[in-house]
Coordinates of C-alpha atoms in Angstrom, one line a residue:
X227 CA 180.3 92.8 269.7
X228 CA 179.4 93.6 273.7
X229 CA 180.3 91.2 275.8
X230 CA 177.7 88.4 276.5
X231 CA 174.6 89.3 278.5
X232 CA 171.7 88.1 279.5
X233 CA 168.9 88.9 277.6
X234 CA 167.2 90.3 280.7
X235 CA 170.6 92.6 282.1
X236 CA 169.7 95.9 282.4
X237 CA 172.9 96.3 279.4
X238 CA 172.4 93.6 277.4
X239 CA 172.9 93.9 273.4
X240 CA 169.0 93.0 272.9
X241 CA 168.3 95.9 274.5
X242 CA 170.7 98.8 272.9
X243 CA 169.4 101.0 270.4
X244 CA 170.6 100.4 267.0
X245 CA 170.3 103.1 264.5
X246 CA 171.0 101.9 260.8
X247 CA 172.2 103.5 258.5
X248 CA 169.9 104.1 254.9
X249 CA 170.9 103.0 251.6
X250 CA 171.1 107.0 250.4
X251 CA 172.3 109.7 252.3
X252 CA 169.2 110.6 255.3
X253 CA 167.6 114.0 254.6
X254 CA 167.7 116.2 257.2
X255 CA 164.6 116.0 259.3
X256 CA 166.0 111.5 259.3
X257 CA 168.8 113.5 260.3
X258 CA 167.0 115.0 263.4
X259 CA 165.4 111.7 264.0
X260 CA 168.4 110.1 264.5
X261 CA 170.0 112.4 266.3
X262 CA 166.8 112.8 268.9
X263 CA 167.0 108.3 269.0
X264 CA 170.8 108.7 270.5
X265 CA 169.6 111.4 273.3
X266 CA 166.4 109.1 274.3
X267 CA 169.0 106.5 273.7
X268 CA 171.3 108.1 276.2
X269 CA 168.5 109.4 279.2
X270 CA 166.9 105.8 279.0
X271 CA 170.7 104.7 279.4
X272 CA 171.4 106.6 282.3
X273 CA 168.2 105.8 284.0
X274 CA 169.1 102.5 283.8
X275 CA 172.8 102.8 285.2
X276 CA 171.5 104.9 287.8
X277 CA 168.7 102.4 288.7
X278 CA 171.1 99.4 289.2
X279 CA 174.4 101.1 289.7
X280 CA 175.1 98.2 292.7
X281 CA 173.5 95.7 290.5
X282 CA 175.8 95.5 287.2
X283 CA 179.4 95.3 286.8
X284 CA 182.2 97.0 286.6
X285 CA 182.4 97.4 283.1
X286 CA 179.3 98.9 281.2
X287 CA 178.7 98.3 277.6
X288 CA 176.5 100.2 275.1
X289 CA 176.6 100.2 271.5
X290 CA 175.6 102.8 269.4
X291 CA 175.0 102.6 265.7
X292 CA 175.2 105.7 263.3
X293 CA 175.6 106.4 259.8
X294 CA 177.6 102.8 259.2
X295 CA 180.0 103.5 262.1
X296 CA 179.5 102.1 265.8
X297 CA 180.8 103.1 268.5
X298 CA 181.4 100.9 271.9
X299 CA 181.2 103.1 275.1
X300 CA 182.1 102.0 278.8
X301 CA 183.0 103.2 282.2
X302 CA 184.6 101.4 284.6
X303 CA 182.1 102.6 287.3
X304 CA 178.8 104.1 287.2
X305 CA 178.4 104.8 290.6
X306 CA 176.2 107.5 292.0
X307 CA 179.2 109.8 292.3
X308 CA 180.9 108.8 288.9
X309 CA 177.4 109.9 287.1
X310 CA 177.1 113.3 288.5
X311 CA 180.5 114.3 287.0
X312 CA 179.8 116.2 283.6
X313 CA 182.0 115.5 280.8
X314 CA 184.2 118.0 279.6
X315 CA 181.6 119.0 276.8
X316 CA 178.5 119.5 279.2
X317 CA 180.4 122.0 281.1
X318 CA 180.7 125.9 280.6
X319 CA 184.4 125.0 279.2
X320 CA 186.9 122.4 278.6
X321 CA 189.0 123.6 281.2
X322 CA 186.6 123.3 284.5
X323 CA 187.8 121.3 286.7
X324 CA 185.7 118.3 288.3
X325 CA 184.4 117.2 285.3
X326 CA 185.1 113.7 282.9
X327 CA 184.0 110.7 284.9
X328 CA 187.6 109.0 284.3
X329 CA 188.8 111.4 287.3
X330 CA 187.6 111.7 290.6
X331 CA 188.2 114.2 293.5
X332 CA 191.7 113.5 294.4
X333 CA 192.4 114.1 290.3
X334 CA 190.8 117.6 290.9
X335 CA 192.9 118.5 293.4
X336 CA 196.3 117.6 291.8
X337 CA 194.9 119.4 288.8
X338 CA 194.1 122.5 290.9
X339 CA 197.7 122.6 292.2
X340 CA 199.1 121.7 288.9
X341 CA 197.3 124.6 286.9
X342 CA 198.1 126.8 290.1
X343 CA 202.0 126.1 289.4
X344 CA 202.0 126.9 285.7
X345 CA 199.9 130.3 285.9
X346 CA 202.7 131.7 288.6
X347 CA 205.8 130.0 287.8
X348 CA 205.6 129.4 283.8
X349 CA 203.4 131.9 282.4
X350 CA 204.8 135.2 283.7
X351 CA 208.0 134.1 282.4
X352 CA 207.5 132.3 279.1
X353 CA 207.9 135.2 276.9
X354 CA 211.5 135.7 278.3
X355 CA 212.3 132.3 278.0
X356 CA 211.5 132.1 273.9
X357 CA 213.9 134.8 274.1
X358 CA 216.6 132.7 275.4
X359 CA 215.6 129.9 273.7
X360 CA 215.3 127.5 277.0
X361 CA 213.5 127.8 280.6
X362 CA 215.4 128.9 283.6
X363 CA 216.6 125.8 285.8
X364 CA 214.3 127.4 289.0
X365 CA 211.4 126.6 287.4
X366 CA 212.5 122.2 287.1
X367 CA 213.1 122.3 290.9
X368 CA 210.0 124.1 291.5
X369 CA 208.2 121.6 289.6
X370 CA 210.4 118.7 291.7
X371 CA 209.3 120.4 294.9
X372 CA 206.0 120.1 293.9
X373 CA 205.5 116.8 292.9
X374 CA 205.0 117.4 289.3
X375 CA 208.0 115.2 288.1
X376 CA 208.2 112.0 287.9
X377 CA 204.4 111.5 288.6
X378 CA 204.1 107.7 288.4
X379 CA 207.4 106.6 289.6
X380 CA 207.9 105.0 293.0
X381 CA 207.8 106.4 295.6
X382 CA 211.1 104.9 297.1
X383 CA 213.0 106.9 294.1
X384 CA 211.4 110.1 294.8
X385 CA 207.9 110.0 293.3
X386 CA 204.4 110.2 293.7
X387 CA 203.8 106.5 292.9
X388 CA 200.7 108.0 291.0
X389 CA 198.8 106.1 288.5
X390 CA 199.0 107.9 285.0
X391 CA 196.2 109.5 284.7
X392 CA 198.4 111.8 287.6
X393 CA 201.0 112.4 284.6
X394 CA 197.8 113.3 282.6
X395 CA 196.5 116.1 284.4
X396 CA 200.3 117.6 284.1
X397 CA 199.8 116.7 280.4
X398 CA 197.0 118.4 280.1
X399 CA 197.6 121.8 282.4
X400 CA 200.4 122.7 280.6
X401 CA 198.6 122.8 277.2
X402 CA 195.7 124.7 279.3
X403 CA 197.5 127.0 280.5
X404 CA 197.5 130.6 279.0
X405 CA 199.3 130.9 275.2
X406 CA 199.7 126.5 275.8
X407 CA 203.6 127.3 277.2
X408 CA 206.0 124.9 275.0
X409 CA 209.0 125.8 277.3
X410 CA 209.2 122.9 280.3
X411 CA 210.1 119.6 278.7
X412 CA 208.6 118.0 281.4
X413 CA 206.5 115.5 279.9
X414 CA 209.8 114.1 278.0
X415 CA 211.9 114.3 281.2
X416 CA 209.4 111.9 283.2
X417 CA 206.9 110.2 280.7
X418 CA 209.4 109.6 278.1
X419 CA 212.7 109.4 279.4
X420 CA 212.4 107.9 283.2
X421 CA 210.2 104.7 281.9
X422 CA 213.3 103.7 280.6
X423 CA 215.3 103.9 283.4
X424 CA 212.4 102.1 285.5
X425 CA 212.2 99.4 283.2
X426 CA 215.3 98.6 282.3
X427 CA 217.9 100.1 284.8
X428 CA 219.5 98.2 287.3
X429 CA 219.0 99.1 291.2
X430 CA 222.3 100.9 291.1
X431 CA 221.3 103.2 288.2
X432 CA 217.9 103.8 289.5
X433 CA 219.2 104.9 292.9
X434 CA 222.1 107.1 291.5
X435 CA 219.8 109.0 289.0
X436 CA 216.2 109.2 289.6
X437 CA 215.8 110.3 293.2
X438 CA 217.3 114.0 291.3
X439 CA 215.8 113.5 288.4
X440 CA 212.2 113.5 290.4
X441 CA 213.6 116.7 291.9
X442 CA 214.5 118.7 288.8
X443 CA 218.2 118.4 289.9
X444 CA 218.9 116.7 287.0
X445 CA 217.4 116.5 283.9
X446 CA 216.6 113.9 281.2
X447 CA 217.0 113.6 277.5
X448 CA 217.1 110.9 274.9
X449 CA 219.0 111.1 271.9
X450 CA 217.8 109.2 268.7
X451 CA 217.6 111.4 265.9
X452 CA 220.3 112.5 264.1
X453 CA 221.1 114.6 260.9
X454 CA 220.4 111.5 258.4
X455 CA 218.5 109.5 260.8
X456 CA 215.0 110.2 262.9
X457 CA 211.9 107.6 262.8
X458 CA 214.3 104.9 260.5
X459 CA 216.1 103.8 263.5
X460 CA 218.0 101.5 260.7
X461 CA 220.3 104.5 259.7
X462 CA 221.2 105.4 263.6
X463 CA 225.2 106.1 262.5
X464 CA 226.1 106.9 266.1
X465 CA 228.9 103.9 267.0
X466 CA 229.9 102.1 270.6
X467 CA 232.5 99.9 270.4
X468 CA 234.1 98.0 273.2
X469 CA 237.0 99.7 274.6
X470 CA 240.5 98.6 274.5
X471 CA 240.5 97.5 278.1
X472 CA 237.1 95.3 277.6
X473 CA 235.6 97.5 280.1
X474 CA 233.5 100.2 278.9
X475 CA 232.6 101.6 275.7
X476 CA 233.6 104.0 273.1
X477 CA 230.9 106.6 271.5
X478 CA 231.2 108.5 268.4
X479 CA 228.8 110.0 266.5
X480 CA 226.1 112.7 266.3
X481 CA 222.6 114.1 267.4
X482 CA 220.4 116.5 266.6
X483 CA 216.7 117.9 267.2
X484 CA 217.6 117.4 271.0
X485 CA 214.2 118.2 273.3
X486 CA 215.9 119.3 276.7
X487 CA 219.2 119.0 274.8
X488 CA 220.9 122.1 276.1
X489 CA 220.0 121.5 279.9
X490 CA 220.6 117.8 280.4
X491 CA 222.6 116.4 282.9
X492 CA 222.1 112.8 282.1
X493 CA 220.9 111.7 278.0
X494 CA 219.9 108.1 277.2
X495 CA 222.4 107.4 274.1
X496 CA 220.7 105.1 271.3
X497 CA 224.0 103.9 269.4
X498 CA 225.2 101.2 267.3
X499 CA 227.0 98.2 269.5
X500 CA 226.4 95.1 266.3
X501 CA 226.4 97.9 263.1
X502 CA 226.0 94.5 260.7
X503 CA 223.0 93.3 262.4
X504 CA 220.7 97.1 261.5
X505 CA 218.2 97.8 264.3
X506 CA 218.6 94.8 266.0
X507 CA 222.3 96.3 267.0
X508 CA 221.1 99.2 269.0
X509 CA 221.7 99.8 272.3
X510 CA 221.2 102.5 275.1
X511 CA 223.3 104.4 276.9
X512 CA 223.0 107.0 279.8
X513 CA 225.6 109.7 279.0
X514 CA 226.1 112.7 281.8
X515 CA 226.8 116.3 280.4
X516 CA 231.1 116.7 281.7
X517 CA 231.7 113.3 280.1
X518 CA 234.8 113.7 278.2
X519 CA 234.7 113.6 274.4
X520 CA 230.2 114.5 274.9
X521 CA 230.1 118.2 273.5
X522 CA 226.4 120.0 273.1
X523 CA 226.4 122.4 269.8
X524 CA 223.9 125.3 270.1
X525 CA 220.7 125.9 270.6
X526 CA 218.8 125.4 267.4
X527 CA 215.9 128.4 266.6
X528 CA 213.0 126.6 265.3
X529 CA 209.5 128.8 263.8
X530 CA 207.4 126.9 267.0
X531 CA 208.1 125.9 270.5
X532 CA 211.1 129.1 270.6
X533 CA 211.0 128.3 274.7
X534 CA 211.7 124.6 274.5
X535 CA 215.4 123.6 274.2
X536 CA 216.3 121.6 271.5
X537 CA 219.9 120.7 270.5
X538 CA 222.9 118.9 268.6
X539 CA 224.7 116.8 270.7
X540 CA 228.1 115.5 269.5
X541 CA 230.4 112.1 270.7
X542 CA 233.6 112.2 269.9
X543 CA 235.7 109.2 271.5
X544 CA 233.7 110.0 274.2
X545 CA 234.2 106.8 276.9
X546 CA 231.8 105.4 278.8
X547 CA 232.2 102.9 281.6
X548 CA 230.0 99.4 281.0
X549 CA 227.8 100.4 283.9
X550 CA 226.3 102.8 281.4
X551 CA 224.8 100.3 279.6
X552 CA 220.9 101.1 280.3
X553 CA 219.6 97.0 279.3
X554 CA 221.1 94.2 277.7
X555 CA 223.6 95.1 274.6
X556 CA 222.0 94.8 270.9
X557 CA 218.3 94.9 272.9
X558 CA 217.8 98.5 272.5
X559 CA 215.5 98.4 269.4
X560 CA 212.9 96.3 271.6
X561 CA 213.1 98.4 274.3
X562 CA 212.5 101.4 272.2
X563 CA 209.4 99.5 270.9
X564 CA 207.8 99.0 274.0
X565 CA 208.3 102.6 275.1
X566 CA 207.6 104.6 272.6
X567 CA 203.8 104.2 272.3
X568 CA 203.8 105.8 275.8
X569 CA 204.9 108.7 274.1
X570 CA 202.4 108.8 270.9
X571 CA 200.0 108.8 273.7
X572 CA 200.9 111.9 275.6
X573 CA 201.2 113.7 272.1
X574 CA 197.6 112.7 271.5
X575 CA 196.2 114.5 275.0
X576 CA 198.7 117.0 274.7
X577 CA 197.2 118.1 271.2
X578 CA 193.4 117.3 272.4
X579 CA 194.5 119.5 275.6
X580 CA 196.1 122.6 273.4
X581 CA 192.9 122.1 270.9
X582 CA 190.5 122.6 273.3
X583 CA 192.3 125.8 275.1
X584 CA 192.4 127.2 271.9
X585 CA 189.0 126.8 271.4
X586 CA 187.8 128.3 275.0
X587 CA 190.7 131.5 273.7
X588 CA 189.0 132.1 270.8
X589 CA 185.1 131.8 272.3
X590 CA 186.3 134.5 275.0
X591 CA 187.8 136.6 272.2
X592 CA 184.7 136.7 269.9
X593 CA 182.4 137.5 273.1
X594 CA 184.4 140.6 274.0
X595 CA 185.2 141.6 270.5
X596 CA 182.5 143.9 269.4
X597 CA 182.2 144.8 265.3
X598 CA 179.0 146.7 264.4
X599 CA 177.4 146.9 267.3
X600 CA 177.6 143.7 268.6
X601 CA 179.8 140.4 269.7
X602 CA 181.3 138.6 266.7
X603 CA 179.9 135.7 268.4
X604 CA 176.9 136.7 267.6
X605 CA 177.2 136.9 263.9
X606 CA 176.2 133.5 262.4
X607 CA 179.2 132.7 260.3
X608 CA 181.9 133.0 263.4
X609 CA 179.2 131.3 266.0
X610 CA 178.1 128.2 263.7
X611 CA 182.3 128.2 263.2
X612 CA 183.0 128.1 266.7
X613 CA 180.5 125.6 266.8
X614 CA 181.7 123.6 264.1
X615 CA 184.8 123.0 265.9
X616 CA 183.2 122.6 269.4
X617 CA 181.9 119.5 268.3
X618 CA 185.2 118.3 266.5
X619 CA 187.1 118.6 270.2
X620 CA 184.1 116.4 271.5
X621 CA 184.1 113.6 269.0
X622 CA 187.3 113.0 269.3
X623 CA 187.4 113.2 273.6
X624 CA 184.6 110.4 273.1
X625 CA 185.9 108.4 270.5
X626 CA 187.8 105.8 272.4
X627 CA 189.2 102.3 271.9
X628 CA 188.8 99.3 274.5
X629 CA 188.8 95.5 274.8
X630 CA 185.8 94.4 274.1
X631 CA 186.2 91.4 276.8
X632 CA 188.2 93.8 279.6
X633 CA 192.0 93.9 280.1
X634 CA 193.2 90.3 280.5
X635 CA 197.1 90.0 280.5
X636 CA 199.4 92.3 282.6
X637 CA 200.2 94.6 279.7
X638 CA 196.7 95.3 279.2
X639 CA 196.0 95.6 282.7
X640 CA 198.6 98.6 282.8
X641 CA 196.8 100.3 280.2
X642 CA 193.3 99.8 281.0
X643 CA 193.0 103.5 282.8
X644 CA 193.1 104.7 279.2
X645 CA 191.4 101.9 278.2
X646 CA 188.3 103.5 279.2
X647 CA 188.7 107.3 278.7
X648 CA 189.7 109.4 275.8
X649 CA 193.3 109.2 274.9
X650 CA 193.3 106.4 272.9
X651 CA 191.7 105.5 269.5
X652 CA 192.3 103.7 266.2
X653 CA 192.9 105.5 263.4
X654 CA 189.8 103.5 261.7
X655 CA 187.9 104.9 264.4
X656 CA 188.9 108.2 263.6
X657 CA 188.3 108.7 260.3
X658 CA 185.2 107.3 260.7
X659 CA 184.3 109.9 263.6
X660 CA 185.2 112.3 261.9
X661 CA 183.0 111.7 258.6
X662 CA 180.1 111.8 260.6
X663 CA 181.5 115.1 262.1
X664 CA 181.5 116.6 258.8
X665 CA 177.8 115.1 257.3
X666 CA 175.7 115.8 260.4
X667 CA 177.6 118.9 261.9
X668 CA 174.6 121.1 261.0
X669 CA 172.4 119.4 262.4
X670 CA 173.9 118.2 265.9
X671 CA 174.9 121.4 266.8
X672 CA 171.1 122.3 267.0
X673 CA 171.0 119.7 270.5
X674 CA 171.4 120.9 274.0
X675 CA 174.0 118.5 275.2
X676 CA 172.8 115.7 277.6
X677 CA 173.7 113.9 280.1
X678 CA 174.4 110.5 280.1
X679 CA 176.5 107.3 280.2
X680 CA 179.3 108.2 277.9
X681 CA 176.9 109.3 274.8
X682 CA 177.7 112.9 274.5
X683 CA 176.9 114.4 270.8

């Protein structure tokens, strides 16, 4: 439930709307009815917020009940200027800029410069680069001069010392831009990779490596998968043992499906240091390309993503001092635990991101395609389509997860940007979201959208 309020707050729970849902399936004017309750619902809401915007918290509560699903919506400010920014969905496209209240102005104008960069330094040239199977090394230290690497790292290493939602808008401008370009591994160079070397590295590996990695001189890769082992980090084959000496260690082993493969200068190793104890005998490594006995195989061609580099790497005796060691020994299953949701979570807004610039694509292209006379878009099949799936990219921008009480340890704290915008869901949630989606489609298409507080069907 909401958190506790009084029963005279402007947001307490006695005072949400609650919409149940019918023993049988609604017809479809109880349809409408419902529909209509949310967007009164949603202008009384916003009246409110608007009315005591100094008065309540930080962290606004409504609950809105539909169908047998519920959804819990917040902001963490509904200030005067936080209100007048449309979501994505109230605006003439996805893609404006200055819209979704989880941004604000200084967002915008990283976005502008970020969406400036990939429409004249990636696009012109990502049809060449599918060609050759990988981007041109130019365009990494373009994006280092520019501050788009390395986003969120400090700025004592070479960063922005951004928050994420910084490493976001990159995210998200490289999906938007024109054909979504798959070329620039980025988002696995600094959102995947680097956490690892922040996290776990020690000062000497952090000075050495990320000041040119946040540059584009150098550029990251992580090697886990391998040709009988990829998500069952239990059949990682790859070996280090300890060296004759005592003072380094031995790789052998191999790699493949590689992103930024080819180009790295510096790859973060998952092998086997305990092979009896399974996972919990992993370790990392950082490996740099010239190592002897570290050997990259060919590009691989692959039916999608022909611009982005991937792979085989191959070990072969290949020695590595023990300052490689990236973390404790036999520790790197747990590290790899607590990074790799980071990464589920770009993959959600990249997808949400490449979704909704495929959908703004296709609404240009039936507006300026004309058959028989007139736009396809206005031929009722292709429009109620269009609209179909308008509706599908909203529902799941809204559908979010947070703590019902607020962010209360550390860990929670870090993620609490997210916390309250739309990367992050539960899968419960989702399939929930989207059976509503598919029973009232036809009839919530037939609202203007409104504005309000987070309540945008």
């Amino acid at each position: 439930p909401p958190p506790s309020r009084s029963p005279h707050h402007p947001f307490s729970p006695e005072k949400h709307c609650t919409l149940r849902r019918s023993t049988s399936y609604p017809s479809t004017a109880n349809n409408l009815t419902t529909a209509s309750g949310i967007t009164m619902f949603a202008r009384s809401f916003l009246r409110t917020a608007r009315a005591s915007a100094t008065a309540v918290p930080s962290a606004r509560h409504a609950r809105v009940f539909s169908r047998g699903f519920s959804a819990e919506l917040s902001s963490d400010s509904y200030t005067d200027a936080s209100i007048d920014r449309l979501e994505a969905n109230q605006a003439d496209s996805f893609l404006a800029i200055g819209t979704r209240r989880l941004f604000n102005a200084d967002h915008d104008m990283f976005r502008e410069s970020c969406r400036e960069f990939f429409r004249e330094h990636v696009v012109p040239h990502h049809a060449q680069w599918e060609e050759q199977g990988h981007v041109d090394r130019e365009v990494w230290l373009k994006a280092g001069e520019m501050g788009l690497l390395g986003v969120n790292c400090p700025e004592k290493y070479g960063g922005l010392g951004a928050d994420i939602l910084y490493a976001a808008i990159v995210w998200e401008e490289q999906m938007y831009a024109k054909g979504s370009p798959s070329g620039p591994g980025f988002n696995l160079h600094s959102d995947i990779v680097m956490p690892y070397l922040l996290h776990l590295g020690t000062e000497e590996q952090k000075m050495k490596y990320l000041p040119d990695m946040n540059a584009g001189k150098k550029i990251l890769a992580i090697a886990m998968t391998e040709p009988v082992a990829g998500s069952d980090l239990q059949g990682v084959r790859t070996t280090a043992t300890k060296s004759d000496d005592g003072k380094g260690y031995v790789l052998n082993g191999s790699k493949t499906y590689i992103t930024n493969g080819f180009l790295s200068d510096v790859v973060v190793v998952v092998a086997k240091t305990a092979p009896e104890k399974g996972a919990h005998g992993l370790s990392l490594f950082l490996v740099e390309t010239g190592t002897p006995g570290f050997d990259k195989g060919t590009k691989l061609k692959k039916m999608g993503l022909k611009a982005q580099d991937t792979s085989e790497l191959f070990f072969e005796d290949c020695y590595v001092p023990a300052e490689a060691l990236l973390g404790e020994e036999n520790k790197g299953f747990y590290s790899l635990m607590k990074e790799l949701p980071q990464e589920r979570l770009q993959i959600a807004a990249e997808c949400q991101a490449r979704a909704e610039a495929a959908f703004e694509e296709a609404r240009t292209w039936t507006n300026e395609r004309i058959a028989f006379g007139k736009p396809l878009f206005d031929k009722q099949v292709r429009c109620g389509t269009l609209k179909f799936y308008r509706i599908q990219h909203d529902l799941k921008r809204h559908c979010h997860w947070h703590p019902s009480s607020g962010p209360s340890s550390s860990e929670s704290k870090k993620a609490a940007p997210f916390a309250h915008g739309p990367f992050t869901h539960t899968s419960q949630f989702t399939q929930r979201s989207q059976g509503i989606a598919v029973v009232r489609m036809s009839n919530l298409h037939v609202l203007p959208t409104r504005r309000s507080c987070g309540i945008n069907w």
